[in-house]
Amino acid sequence: MASQQANKKLHGFSKSERLCNFTLKNLLFTQGESFQQYPFKIFWKTIDPNLEKLFFAKSVTEYSTVEQHAPENAQNPSHPHKIIPRNALFSHPVQCLTGVSSKAHKSAVMRNHLKRLIRESYRQNNASFYSFVKDSNKLCLLGIIYTSVQPIAYRDIESKIIVSLQKIQQKITEQLTR
């Protein structure tokens, strides 16, 4: 069902594509890789599709799962009361967050405008990146932080987002070939 929705809305940016889970954000910023692509600082991390190891690392035990159960009902057999949070489930291969510094941009209107431009350019240009990550059998966490003090035009933001996504693809390819 999720794949039908993804195919139906190829250039969408739904709630399930946004990175909202605290554990995943923490993982992205503490263990993820980053690079500077002016005016952005890009954080990214590929993770294994098995989220139980990530969320229940201290108490997970190896077991066989029944395939007919939905992933949101997946439970850790050691702690049956613990389930993977809904906002941590991946219905798309990439979850993304955007940010703009309130120190550099005092006006909330300007911060929201810049975040809207970033999300729009990402939304328009993520199709090839999504298919690449899906084919590599990984999940990806992505953080796009706007670091420039001056606002720039949409076409410049879009070109930098495209270059950044291509750079991440190259780095993931390097990781997979090692």
PDB file of C-alpha atoms in Angstrom:
ATOM      1  CA  MET A   1       0.000   0.000   0.000  1.00  0.00           C
ATOM      2  CA  ALA A   2       2.813   2.403   0.855  1.00  0.00           C
ATOM      3  CA  SER A   3       4.532   1.727  -2.476  1.00  0.00           C
ATOM      4  CA  GLN A   4       1.285   2.505  -4.313  1.00  0.00           C
ATOM      5  CA  GLN A   5       1.091   5.832  -2.505  1.00  0.00           C
ATOM      6  CA  ALA A   6       4.742   6.546  -3.312  1.00  0.00           C
ATOM      7  CA  ASN A   7       4.148   5.811  -6.997  1.00  0.00           C
ATOM      8  CA  LYS A   8       0.951   7.842  -7.006  1.00  0.00           C
ATOM      9  CA  LYS A   9       2.646  10.919  -5.565  1.00  0.00           C
ATOM     10  CA  LEU A  10       6.160  10.777  -6.993  1.00  0.00           C
ATOM     11  CA  HIS A  11       7.022  14.391  -6.265  1.00  0.00           C
ATOM     12  CA  GLY A  12       5.332  14.617  -2.882  1.00  0.00           C
ATOM     13  CA  PHE A  13       6.852  15.375   0.496  1.00  0.00           C
ATOM     14  CA  SER A  14       4.508  13.789   2.992  1.00  0.00           C
ATOM     15  CA  LYS A  15       4.773  13.553   6.760  1.00  0.00           C
ATOM     16  CA  SER A  16       6.229  10.045   6.476  1.00  0.00           C
ATOM     17  CA  GLU A  17       9.153  11.435   4.431  1.00  0.00           C
ATOM     18  CA  ARG A  18      10.069  13.928   7.159  1.00  0.00           C
ATOM     19  CA  LEU A  19      12.525  13.012   9.860  1.00  0.00           C
ATOM     20  CA  CYS A  20      10.600  13.455  13.121  1.00  0.00           C
ATOM     21  CA  ASN A  21      11.826  10.724  15.459  1.00  0.00           C
ATOM     22  CA  PHE A  22      14.212  11.841  18.215  1.00  0.00           C
ATOM     23  CA  THR A  23      16.250   8.615  18.151  1.00  0.00           C
ATOM     24  CA  LEU A  24      16.772   8.835  14.389  1.00  0.00           C
ATOM     25  CA  LYS A  25      17.688  12.544  14.590  1.00  0.00           C
ATOM     26  CA  ASN A  26      20.162  11.789  17.350  1.00  0.00           C
ATOM     27  CA  LEU A  27      21.651   8.986  15.259  1.00  0.00           C
ATOM     28  CA  LEU A  28      21.949  11.304  12.246  1.00  0.00           C
ATOM     29  CA  PHE A  29      23.771  14.077  14.094  1.00  0.00           C
ATOM     30  CA  THR A  30      25.986  11.908  16.317  1.00  0.00           C
ATOM     31  CA  GLN A  31      26.995   9.058  14.000  1.00  0.00           C
ATOM     32  CA  GLY A  32      26.188  10.435  10.555  1.00  0.00           C
ATOM     33  CA  GLU A  33      28.546  11.909   8.009  1.00  0.00           C
ATOM     34  CA  SER A  34      28.469  15.513   6.863  1.00  0.00           C
ATOM     35  CA  PHE A  35      29.873  17.824   4.241  1.00  0.00           C
ATOM     36  CA  GLN A  36      29.604  21.493   3.386  1.00  0.00           C
ATOM     37  CA  GLN A  37      27.936  22.460   0.107  1.00  0.00           C
ATOM     38  CA  TYR A  38      27.467  26.224   0.266  1.00  0.00           C
ATOM     39  CA  PRO A  39      24.915  27.440   1.420  1.00  0.00           C
ATOM     40  CA  PHE A  40      24.130  24.113   3.106  1.00  0.00           C
ATOM     41  CA  LYS A  41      25.630  21.744   5.580  1.00  0.00           C
ATOM     42  CA  ILE A  42      24.411  18.284   4.646  1.00  0.00           C
ATOM     43  CA  PHE A  43      24.172  15.483   7.215  1.00  0.00           C
ATOM     44  CA  TRP A  44      23.442  11.952   6.055  1.00  0.00           C
ATOM     45  CA  LYS A  45      23.523   8.404   7.352  1.00  0.00           C
ATOM     46  CA  THR A  46      22.547   5.099   5.815  1.00  0.00           C
ATOM     47  CA  ILE A  47      20.984   2.564   8.137  1.00  0.00           C
ATOM     48  CA  ASP A  48      19.965  -1.064   7.929  1.00  0.00           C
ATOM     49  CA  PRO A  49      16.268  -1.694   7.178  1.00  0.00           C
ATOM     50  CA  ASN A  50      16.025  -3.751  10.396  1.00  0.00           C
ATOM     51  CA  LEU A  51      14.991  -0.985  12.811  1.00  0.00           C
ATOM     52  CA  GLU A  52      14.651  -3.313  15.797  1.00  0.00           C
ATOM     53  CA  LYS A  53      18.417  -3.484  16.203  1.00  0.00           C
ATOM     54  CA  LEU A  54      18.515   0.300  16.255  1.00  0.00           C
ATOM     55  CA  PHE A  55      15.701   0.880  18.740  1.00  0.00           C
ATOM     56  CA  PHE A  56      16.231  -2.137  20.971  1.00  0.00           C
ATOM     57  CA  ALA A  57      20.011  -2.481  20.680  1.00  0.00           C
ATOM     58  CA  LYS A  58      20.494  -3.375  24.333  1.00  0.00           C
ATOM     59  CA  SER A  59      17.779  -5.996  24.516  1.00  0.00           C
ATOM     60  CA  VAL A  60      17.172  -7.348  21.013  1.00  0.00           C
ATOM     61  CA  THR A  61      17.503 -11.056  20.415  1.00  0.00           C
ATOM     62  CA  GLU A  62      17.634 -12.790  17.075  1.00  0.00           C
ATOM     63  CA  TYR A  63      14.371 -14.428  16.100  1.00  0.00           C
ATOM     64  CA  SER A  64      12.346 -15.141  12.997  1.00  0.00           C
ATOM     65  CA  THR A  65       9.487 -12.790  12.287  1.00  0.00           C
ATOM     66  CA  VAL A  66       6.171 -13.743  10.818  1.00  0.00           C
ATOM     67  CA  GLU A  67       5.936 -11.989   7.471  1.00  0.00           C
ATOM     68  CA  GLN A  68       2.193 -11.437   7.630  1.00  0.00           C
ATOM     69  CA  HIS A  69       2.479  -8.918  10.479  1.00  0.00           C
ATOM     70  CA  ALA A  70       2.637  -5.235   9.626  1.00  0.00           C
ATOM     71  CA  PRO A  71       5.950  -3.520  10.497  1.00  0.00           C
ATOM     72  CA  GLU A  72       4.214  -1.109  12.872  1.00  0.00           C
ATOM     73  CA  ASN A  73       3.138  -4.103  14.969  1.00  0.00           C
ATOM     74  CA  ALA A  74       6.649  -5.531  15.148  1.00  0.00           C
ATOM     75  CA  GLN A  75       7.624  -6.089  18.748  1.00  0.00           C
ATOM     76  CA  ASN A  76      10.774  -7.022  20.520  1.00  0.00           C
ATOM     77  CA  PRO A  77      10.297 -10.517  21.992  1.00  0.00           C
ATOM     78  CA  SER A  78      12.432  -9.626  25.019  1.00  0.00           C
ATOM     79  CA  HIS A  79      10.204  -6.647  25.796  1.00  0.00           C
ATOM     80  CA  PRO A  80       6.767  -7.175  24.240  1.00  0.00           C
ATOM     81  CA  HIS A  81       5.479  -3.866  25.568  1.00  0.00           C
ATOM     82  CA  LYS A  82       8.019  -1.965  23.451  1.00  0.00           C
ATOM     83  CA  ILE A  83       7.194  -1.273  19.827  1.00  0.00           C
ATOM     84  CA  ILE A  84       8.933   0.778  17.175  1.00  0.00           C
ATOM     85  CA  PRO A  85       7.457   4.312  17.193  1.00  0.00           C
ATOM     86  CA  ARG A  86       5.183   5.140  14.262  1.00  0.00           C
ATOM     87  CA  ASN A  87       7.208   8.198  13.253  1.00  0.00           C
ATOM     88  CA  ALA A  88      10.305   5.987  12.948  1.00  0.00           C
ATOM     89  CA  LEU A  89       8.835   3.649  10.341  1.00  0.00           C
ATOM     90  CA  PHE A  90      10.067   4.140   6.797  1.00  0.00           C
ATOM     91  CA  SER A  91       7.380   4.093   4.120  1.00  0.00           C
ATOM     92  CA  HIS A  92       9.922   5.840   1.857  1.00  0.00           C
ATOM     93  CA  PRO A  93      13.630   5.010   1.525  1.00  0.00           C
ATOM     94  CA  VAL A  94      14.722   8.459   2.782  1.00  0.00           C
ATOM     95  CA  GLN A  95      13.635  10.629   5.697  1.00  0.00           C
ATOM     96  CA  CYS A  96      14.714  14.259   5.505  1.00  0.00           C
ATOM     97  CA  LEU A  97      14.767  17.274   7.785  1.00  0.00           C
ATOM     98  CA  THR A  98      15.487  20.897   6.971  1.00  0.00           C
ATOM     99  CA  GLY A  99      16.769  23.635   9.221  1.00  0.00           C
ATOM    100  CA  VAL A 100      17.644  27.314   9.141  1.00  0.00           C
ATOM    101  CA  SER A 101      19.603  29.047  11.889  1.00  0.00           C
ATOM    102  CA  SER A 102      17.602  31.480  14.010  1.00  0.00           C
ATOM    103  CA  LYS A 103      20.871  33.192  14.890  1.00  0.00           C
ATOM    104  CA  ALA A 104      21.547  34.068  11.251  1.00  0.00           C
ATOM    105  CA  HIS A 105      17.901  34.761  10.329  1.00  0.00           C
ATOM    106  CA  LYS A 106      16.035  36.550  13.108  1.00  0.00           C
ATOM    107  CA  SER A 107      12.707  36.703  11.290  1.00  0.00           C
ATOM    108  CA  ALA A 108      10.610  33.542  11.548  1.00  0.00           C
ATOM    109  CA  VAL A 109       8.992  34.509   8.263  1.00  0.00           C
ATOM    110  CA  MET A 110      12.380  34.396   6.512  1.00  0.00           C
ATOM    111  CA  ARG A 111      13.344  31.089   8.168  1.00  0.00           C
ATOM    112  CA  ASN A 112      10.061  29.493   7.132  1.00  0.00           C
ATOM    113  CA  HIS A 113      10.424  30.870   3.597  1.00  0.00           C
ATOM    114  CA  LEU A 114      13.921  29.417   3.239  1.00  0.00           C
ATOM    115  CA  LYS A 115      12.818  26.046   4.641  1.00  0.00           C
ATOM    116  CA  ARG A 116       9.905  26.037   2.196  1.00  0.00           C
ATOM    117  CA  LEU A 117      12.281  26.693  -0.720  1.00  0.00           C
ATOM    118  CA  ILE A 118      14.624  23.914   0.437  1.00  0.00           C
ATOM    119  CA  ARG A 119      11.771  21.417   0.823  1.00  0.00           C
ATOM    120  CA  GLU A 120      10.365  22.351  -2.590  1.00  0.00           C
ATOM    121  CA  SER A 121      13.687  21.911  -4.382  1.00  0.00           C
ATOM    122  CA  TYR A 122      14.292  18.610  -2.558  1.00  0.00           C
ATOM    123  CA  ARG A 123      10.774  17.445  -3.417  1.00  0.00           C
ATOM    124  CA  GLN A 124      11.258  18.217  -7.113  1.00  0.00           C
ATOM    125  CA  ASN A 125      14.640  16.478  -7.381  1.00  0.00           C
ATOM    126  CA  ASN A 126      14.523  13.459  -5.072  1.00  0.00           C
ATOM    127  CA  ALA A 127      13.152  10.795  -7.466  1.00  0.00           C
ATOM    128  CA  SER A 128      16.504   9.479  -8.714  1.00  0.00           C
ATOM    129  CA  PHE A 129      17.965   9.611  -5.196  1.00  0.00           C
ATOM    130  CA  TYR A 130      15.002   7.623  -3.827  1.00  0.00           C
ATOM    131  CA  SER A 131      15.356   4.933  -6.477  1.00  0.00           C
ATOM    132  CA  PHE A 132      19.119   4.717  -5.856  1.00  0.00           C
ATOM    133  CA  VAL A 133      18.695   4.269  -2.084  1.00  0.00           C
ATOM    134  CA  LYS A 134      15.894   1.755  -2.593  1.00  0.00           C
ATOM    135  CA  ASP A 135      18.044  -0.282  -5.019  1.00  0.00           C
ATOM    136  CA  SER A 136      20.937  -0.306  -2.543  1.00  0.00           C
ATOM    137  CA  ASN A 137      18.648  -1.980   0.040  1.00  0.00           C
ATOM    138  CA  LYS A 138      19.376   0.653   2.700  1.00  0.00           C
ATOM    139  CA  LEU A 139      17.464   3.437   4.396  1.00  0.00           C
ATOM    140  CA  CYS A 140      18.831   6.967   4.507  1.00  0.00           C
ATOM    141  CA  LEU A 141      18.539   9.781   7.026  1.00  0.00           C
ATOM    142  CA  LEU A 142      19.167  13.211   5.541  1.00  0.00           C
ATOM    143  CA  GLY A 143      19.549  16.622   7.173  1.00  0.00           C
ATOM    144  CA  ILE A 144      19.779  19.817   5.128  1.00  0.00           C
ATOM    145  CA  ILE A 145      20.844  22.836   7.193  1.00  0.00           C
ATOM    146  CA  TYR A 146      20.933  26.280   5.577  1.00  0.00           C
ATOM    147  CA  THR A 147      24.094  28.036   6.818  1.00  0.00           C
ATOM    148  CA  SER A 148      24.300  31.221   4.753  1.00  0.00           C
ATOM    149  CA  VAL A 149      23.521  34.561   6.356  1.00  0.00           C
ATOM    150  CA  GLN A 150      22.084  35.958   3.116  1.00  0.00           C
ATOM    151  CA  PRO A 151      19.019  34.437   1.448  1.00  0.00           C
ATOM    152  CA  ILE A 152      19.677  33.166  -2.078  1.00  0.00           C
ATOM    153  CA  ALA A 153      17.452  32.561  -5.095  1.00  0.00           C
ATOM    154  CA  TYR A 154      15.444  29.383  -5.579  1.00  0.00           C
ATOM    155  CA  ARG A 155      17.373  28.314  -8.693  1.00  0.00           C
ATOM    156  CA  ASP A 156      20.642  28.460  -6.729  1.00  0.00           C
ATOM    157  CA  ILE A 157      19.124  26.449  -3.873  1.00  0.00           C
ATOM    158  CA  GLU A 158      17.822  23.891  -6.357  1.00  0.00           C
ATOM    159  CA  SER A 159      21.173  23.488  -8.107  1.00  0.00           C
ATOM    160  CA  LYS A 160      22.977  23.006  -4.775  1.00  0.00           C
ATOM    161  CA  ILE A 161      20.407  20.418  -3.627  1.00  0.00           C
ATOM    162  CA  ILE A 162      20.908  18.466  -6.875  1.00  0.00           C
ATOM    163  CA  VAL A 163      24.702  18.546  -6.447  1.00  0.00           C
ATOM    164  CA  SER A 164      24.375  17.482  -2.799  1.00  0.00           C
ATOM    165  CA  LEU A 165      22.139  14.508  -3.600  1.00  0.00           C
ATOM    166  CA  GLN A 166      24.565  13.381  -6.314  1.00  0.00           C
ATOM    167  CA  LYS A 167      27.461  13.688  -3.870  1.00  0.00           C
ATOM    168  CA  ILE A 168      25.619  11.533  -1.316  1.00  0.00           C
ATOM    169  CA  GLN A 169      24.947   8.944  -4.034  1.00  0.00           C
ATOM    170  CA  GLN A 170      28.673   8.793  -4.792  1.00  0.00           C
ATOM    171  CA  LYS A 171      29.546   8.368  -1.108  1.00  0.00           C
ATOM    172  CA  ILE A 172      26.947   5.615  -0.616  1.00  0.00           C
ATOM    173  CA  THR A 173      28.338   3.830  -3.682  1.00  0.00           C
ATOM    174  CA  GLU A 174      31.837   4.058  -2.181  1.00  0.00           C
ATOM    175  CA  GLN A 175      30.543   2.615   1.109  1.00  0.00           C
ATOM    176  CA  LEU A 176      28.816  -0.276  -0.635  1.00  0.00           C
ATOM    177  CA  THR A 177      31.885  -1.194  -2.686  1.00  0.00           C
ATOM    178  CA  ARG A 178      34.181  -1.352   0.363  1.00  0.00           C
TER     179      ARG A 178
END
